[in-house]
C-alpha positions as a Python dict, from the first residue, in 0.01 Angstrom:
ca = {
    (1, 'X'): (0, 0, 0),
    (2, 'X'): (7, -28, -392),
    (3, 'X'): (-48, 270, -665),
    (4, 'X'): (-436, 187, -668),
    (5, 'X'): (-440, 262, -315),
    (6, 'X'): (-604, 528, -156),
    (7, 'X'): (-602, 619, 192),
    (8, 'X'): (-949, 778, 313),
    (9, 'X'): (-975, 997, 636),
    (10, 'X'): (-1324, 1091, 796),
    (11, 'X'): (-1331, 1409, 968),
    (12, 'X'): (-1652, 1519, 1204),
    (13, 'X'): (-1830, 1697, 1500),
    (14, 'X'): (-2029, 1467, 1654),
    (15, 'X'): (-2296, 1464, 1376),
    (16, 'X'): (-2262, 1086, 1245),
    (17, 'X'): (-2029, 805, 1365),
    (18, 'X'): (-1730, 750, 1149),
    (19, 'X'): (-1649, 500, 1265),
    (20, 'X'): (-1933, 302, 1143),
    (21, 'X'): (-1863, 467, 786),
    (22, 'X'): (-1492, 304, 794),
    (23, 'X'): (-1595, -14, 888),
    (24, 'X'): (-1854, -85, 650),
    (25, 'X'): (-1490, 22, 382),
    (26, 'X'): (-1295, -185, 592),
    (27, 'X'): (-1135, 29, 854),
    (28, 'X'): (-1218, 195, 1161),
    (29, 'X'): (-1158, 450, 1418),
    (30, 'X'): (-1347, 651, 1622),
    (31, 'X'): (-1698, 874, 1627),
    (32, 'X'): (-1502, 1195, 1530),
    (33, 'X'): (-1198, 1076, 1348),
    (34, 'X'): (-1209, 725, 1091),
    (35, 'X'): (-984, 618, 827),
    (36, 'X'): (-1026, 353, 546),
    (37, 'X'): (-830, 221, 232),
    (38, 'X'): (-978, 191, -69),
    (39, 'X'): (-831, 33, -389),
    (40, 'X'): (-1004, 127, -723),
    (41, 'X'): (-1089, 416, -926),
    (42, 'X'): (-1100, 764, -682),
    (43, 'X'): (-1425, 883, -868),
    (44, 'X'): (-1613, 527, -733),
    (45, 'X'): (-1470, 551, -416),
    (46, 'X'): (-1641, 879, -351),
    (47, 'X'): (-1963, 794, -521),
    (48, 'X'): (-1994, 540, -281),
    (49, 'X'): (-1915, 728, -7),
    (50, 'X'): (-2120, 967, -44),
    (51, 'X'): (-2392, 750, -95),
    (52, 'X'): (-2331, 562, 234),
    (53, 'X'): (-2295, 904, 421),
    (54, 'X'): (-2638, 1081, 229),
    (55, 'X'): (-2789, 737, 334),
    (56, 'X'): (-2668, 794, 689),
    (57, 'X'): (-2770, 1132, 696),
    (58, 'X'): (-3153, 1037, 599),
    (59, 'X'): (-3369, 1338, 775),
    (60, 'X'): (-3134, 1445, 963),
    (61, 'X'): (-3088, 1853, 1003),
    (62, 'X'): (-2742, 1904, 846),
    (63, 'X'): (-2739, 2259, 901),
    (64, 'X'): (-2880, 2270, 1237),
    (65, 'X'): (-3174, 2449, 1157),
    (66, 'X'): (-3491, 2387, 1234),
}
């Protein structure tokens, strides 16, 4: 791991896989619990995260309300 690393852990409850979040970053894990490591600017790192998990989200009911 170099300076430009950054290590990435996904934390969840059984709403989306993780798992399938780290892999498509290059890492892995499981449904709950996912890691990745990114090199790179932290800001773009998140932007695309959060795209790829808003994305995953689509119409789903985050707050679990209906």
């Amino acid at each position: 791991k170099d300076e430009n690393s950054k290590r990435v852990s996904l934390r969840g409850k059984d709403f989306l896989d993780l798992s399938e979040i780290a892999e498509m970053f290059g890492g892995g894990g499981h449904k709950n619990a996912a890691a990745f490591v990114a090199k790179g600017d932290i800001d773009k790192i998140l932007k695309d995260l959060m795209k790829v998990i808003t994305e995953k989200i689509g119409d789903k009911n985050v707050w679990g309300r209906t």
